[in-house]
Amino acid sequence: MLFRFIIVSCWMLLLPHMARTQANAAFTLTGQVEGFADSSEAKLVRSGENTPLAVGQIVKNRFVLTGNLSEPSLVFLFLGEQAQPAELFLESKEMVIRGSKGNPGAMQLEGSASHLIFQRFLSGFVPFVQLRNQQASALNSATSEKLRYSLMAAY
C-alpha cells in the first residue's frame, strides 16, 4: 500500500512538469523546394484551423518555419500560389522537407516519425475507403434484387 502511495505521489508531482514541457516544445521545419519564385510565401496551417501556425518566405529555394507544438499534429503546408497543400504530421523536432512545385503530395519529410506512421496509415486506409465507395456505388445502382443481395454479401 505504501508503495502505491509513493508511485502515485511521484506521478502527481511529475505530471505538471511534463505538461509544461510539452506545451513549450518547439519545432523547426526547413524547406528545400524548387520552382518557386523568391519571396513566395510558405505557410503552415493546423488541420481544422484557419489561422497560420507558422509563416515564412521562400528565398533561393529555401525556407525556415518555426513554432510550438504540444503534441504531434497534422498540418498543411501551403507554398506560393499552389492551391493544393502538402499534408504533414509534424513533431516538436528539427525536420527537413524536400520537393518541387506542382506536386505537393510527393514532398519528402525527414525527421518526423509520426509522419511515417501517418503515411503507412494512409497507404492502407485510402485504398480501403476507395474500395468501399466503389462497392457502395455498385450496390446503390444494382437493378435486380438478386444482384443487390450478392453485392451486399461482398460489402
CSV table of C-alpha atoms in Angstrom, one decimal:
chain,number,residue,atom,x,y,z
A,1,MET,CA,0.0,0.0,0.0
A,2,LEU,CA,2.8,2.4,0.8
A,3,PHE,CA,4.5,1.6,-2.4
A,4,ARG,CA,1.4,2.5,-4.4
A,5,PHE,CA,1.1,5.8,-2.5
A,6,ILE,CA,4.7,6.6,-3.3
A,7,ILE,CA,4.2,5.8,-7.0
A,8,VAL,CA,1.0,7.9,-7.2
A,9,SER,CA,2.6,10.8,-5.4
A,10,CYS,CA,5.6,10.8,-7.7
A,11,TRP,CA,3.4,10.7,-10.7
A,12,MET,CA,1.3,13.6,-9.4
A,13,LEU,CA,4.4,15.7,-8.8
A,14,LEU,CA,5.8,15.0,-12.3
A,15,LEU,CA,2.6,15.4,-14.2
A,16,PRO,CA,2.5,19.3,-14.1
A,17,HIS,CA,6.2,19.4,-15.1
A,18,MET,CA,5.6,17.1,-18.1
A,19,ALA,CA,2.6,19.1,-19.2
A,20,ARG,CA,4.6,22.3,-19.0
A,21,THR,CA,7.5,21.0,-21.1
A,22,GLN,CA,5.1,19.6,-23.7
A,23,ALA,CA,3.3,22.9,-24.1
A,24,ASN,CA,6.6,24.7,-24.9
A,25,ALA,CA,8.1,22.2,-27.3
A,26,ALA,CA,9.5,24.0,-30.4
A,27,PHE,CA,9.8,22.7,-33.9
A,28,THR,CA,11.8,23.9,-36.9
A,29,LEU,CA,10.8,22.9,-40.5
A,30,THR,CA,13.5,23.7,-43.0
A,31,GLY,CA,12.3,23.5,-46.6
A,32,GLN,CA,14.4,22.9,-49.8
A,33,VAL,CA,12.0,23.4,-52.6
A,34,GLU,CA,12.4,24.0,-56.4
A,35,GLY,CA,10.3,26.0,-58.8
A,36,PHE,CA,9.1,28.8,-56.5
A,37,ALA,CA,9.9,32.5,-57.0
A,38,ASP,CA,11.8,34.3,-54.3
A,39,SER,CA,9.6,35.9,-51.7
A,40,SER,CA,6.8,33.3,-52.2
A,41,GLU,CA,5.0,32.6,-49.0
A,42,ALA,CA,5.5,29.3,-47.0
A,43,LYS,CA,2.7,28.8,-44.5
A,44,LEU,CA,1.7,26.0,-42.1
A,45,VAL,CA,-1.9,25.7,-41.0
A,46,ARG,CA,-3.0,23.2,-38.4
A,47,SER,CA,-5.8,20.8,-39.6
A,48,GLY,CA,-9.2,22.1,-38.6
A,49,GLU,CA,-8.0,25.7,-38.0
A,50,ASN,CA,-7.9,28.7,-40.3
A,51,THR,CA,-5.1,30.5,-38.6
A,52,PRO,CA,-1.4,30.0,-39.6
A,53,LEU,CA,0.8,28.1,-37.2
A,54,ALA,CA,4.0,29.5,-38.9
A,55,VAL,CA,4.6,31.8,-41.9
A,56,GLY,CA,7.8,32.5,-43.8
A,57,GLN,CA,9.2,33.3,-47.2
A,58,ILE,CA,11.0,31.2,-49.8
A,59,VAL,CA,14.3,32.7,-50.7
A,60,LYS,CA,16.8,30.9,-53.0
A,61,ASN,CA,14.6,27.7,-52.9
A,62,ARG,CA,14.8,27.5,-49.1
A,63,PHE,CA,12.6,28.5,-46.2
A,64,VAL,CA,12.6,28.0,-42.4
A,65,LEU,CA,9.4,27.8,-40.3
A,66,THR,CA,9.4,27.7,-36.5
A,67,GLY,CA,6.7,27.3,-33.9
A,68,ASN,CA,5.5,25.4,-30.9
A,69,LEU,CA,3.5,22.1,-30.7
A,70,SER,CA,2.3,20.4,-27.6
A,71,GLU,CA,1.9,17.1,-29.5
A,72,PRO,CA,2.4,15.7,-33.0
A,73,SER,CA,-0.1,17.4,-35.2
A,74,LEU,CA,-1.5,17.2,-38.7
A,75,VAL,CA,-0.7,20.4,-40.6
A,76,PHE,CA,-1.0,21.6,-44.2
A,77,LEU,CA,2.0,23.3,-45.9
A,78,PHE,CA,1.0,25.9,-48.4
A,79,LEU,CA,3.7,27.1,-50.7
A,80,GLY,CA,3.4,30.0,-53.1
A,81,GLU,CA,0.2,30.2,-55.1
A,82,GLN,CA,-0.3,26.4,-55.0
A,83,ALA,CA,-3.9,25.6,-54.1
A,84,GLN,CA,-3.1,22.0,-53.0
A,85,PRO,CA,-1.1,21.9,-49.8
A,86,ALA,CA,1.2,19.1,-48.6
A,87,GLU,CA,-0.2,17.1,-45.7
A,88,LEU,CA,2.4,16.7,-43.0
A,89,PHE,CA,2.4,15.2,-39.5
A,90,LEU,CA,4.9,17.4,-37.6
A,91,GLU,CA,6.6,16.8,-34.2
A,92,SER,CA,8.5,19.1,-31.9
A,93,LYS,CA,11.8,18.5,-33.6
A,94,GLU,CA,14.0,19.8,-36.3
A,95,MET,CA,12.7,18.5,-39.7
A,96,VAL,CA,13.5,18.9,-43.3
A,97,ILE,CA,11.1,18.8,-46.3
A,98,ARG,CA,12.2,18.5,-49.9
A,99,GLY,CA,10.2,18.8,-53.1
A,100,SER,CA,9.2,20.7,-56.1
A,101,LYS,CA,6.4,22.9,-57.3
A,102,GLY,CA,3.4,21.2,-58.7
A,103,ASN,CA,3.4,18.0,-56.7
A,104,PRO,CA,2.9,18.6,-53.0
A,105,GLY,CA,1.9,15.0,-52.4
A,106,ALA,CA,5.4,13.8,-53.4
A,107,MET,CA,7.3,16.0,-51.0
A,108,GLN,CA,9.6,14.1,-48.6
A,109,LEU,CA,9.6,15.0,-44.9
A,110,GLU,CA,12.6,13.8,-42.8
A,111,GLY,CA,12.8,13.9,-39.0
A,112,SER,CA,9.2,13.1,-38.0
A,113,ALA,CA,8.4,9.5,-37.0
A,114,SER,CA,4.8,10.5,-36.7
A,115,HIS,CA,4.7,11.4,-40.4
A,116,LEU,CA,6.0,8.0,-41.4
A,117,ILE,CA,3.2,6.3,-39.3
A,118,PHE,CA,0.7,8.7,-40.9
A,119,GLN,CA,1.9,7.7,-44.4
A,120,ARG,CA,1.6,4.0,-43.5
A,121,PHE,CA,-1.9,4.6,-42.2
A,122,LEU,CA,-2.9,6.4,-45.4
A,123,SER,CA,-1.4,3.7,-47.6
A,124,GLY,CA,-3.8,1.2,-46.1
A,125,PHE,CA,-6.8,3.4,-45.3
A,126,VAL,CA,-7.3,5.3,-48.6
A,127,PRO,CA,-7.5,2.1,-50.8
A,128,PHE,CA,-9.9,0.5,-48.3
A,129,VAL,CA,-12.2,3.6,-48.4
A,130,GLN,CA,-12.0,3.7,-52.2
A,131,LEU,CA,-13.0,0.0,-52.4
A,132,ARG,CA,-15.9,0.6,-50.0
A,133,ASN,CA,-17.1,3.6,-52.0
A,134,GLN,CA,-17.0,1.6,-55.3
A,135,GLN,CA,-18.9,-1.3,-53.6
A,136,ALA,CA,-21.5,1.2,-52.2
A,137,SER,CA,-21.9,2.8,-55.6
A,138,ALA,CA,-22.4,-0.6,-57.3
A,139,LEU,CA,-24.8,-1.6,-54.6
A,140,ASN,CA,-26.9,1.5,-55.0
A,141,SER,CA,-27.0,1.1,-58.8
A,142,ALA,CA,-28.0,-2.6,-58.7
A,143,THR,CA,-31.1,-3.1,-60.8
A,144,SER,CA,-32.2,-6.6,-59.6
A,145,GLU,CA,-32.7,-7.8,-56.1
A,146,LYS,CA,-30.6,-10.9,-56.6
A,147,LEU,CA,-27.6,-8.7,-57.7
A,148,ARG,CA,-28.2,-6.4,-54.8
A,149,TYR,CA,-28.1,-9.3,-52.3
A,150,SER,CA,-24.9,-10.7,-53.8
A,151,LEU,CA,-23.2,-7.3,-53.7
A,152,MET,CA,-24.4,-6.8,-50.1
A,153,ALA,CA,-22.6,-10.1,-49.1
A,154,ALA,CA,-19.4,-8.7,-50.6
A,155,TYR,CA,-19.9,-5.4,-48.9
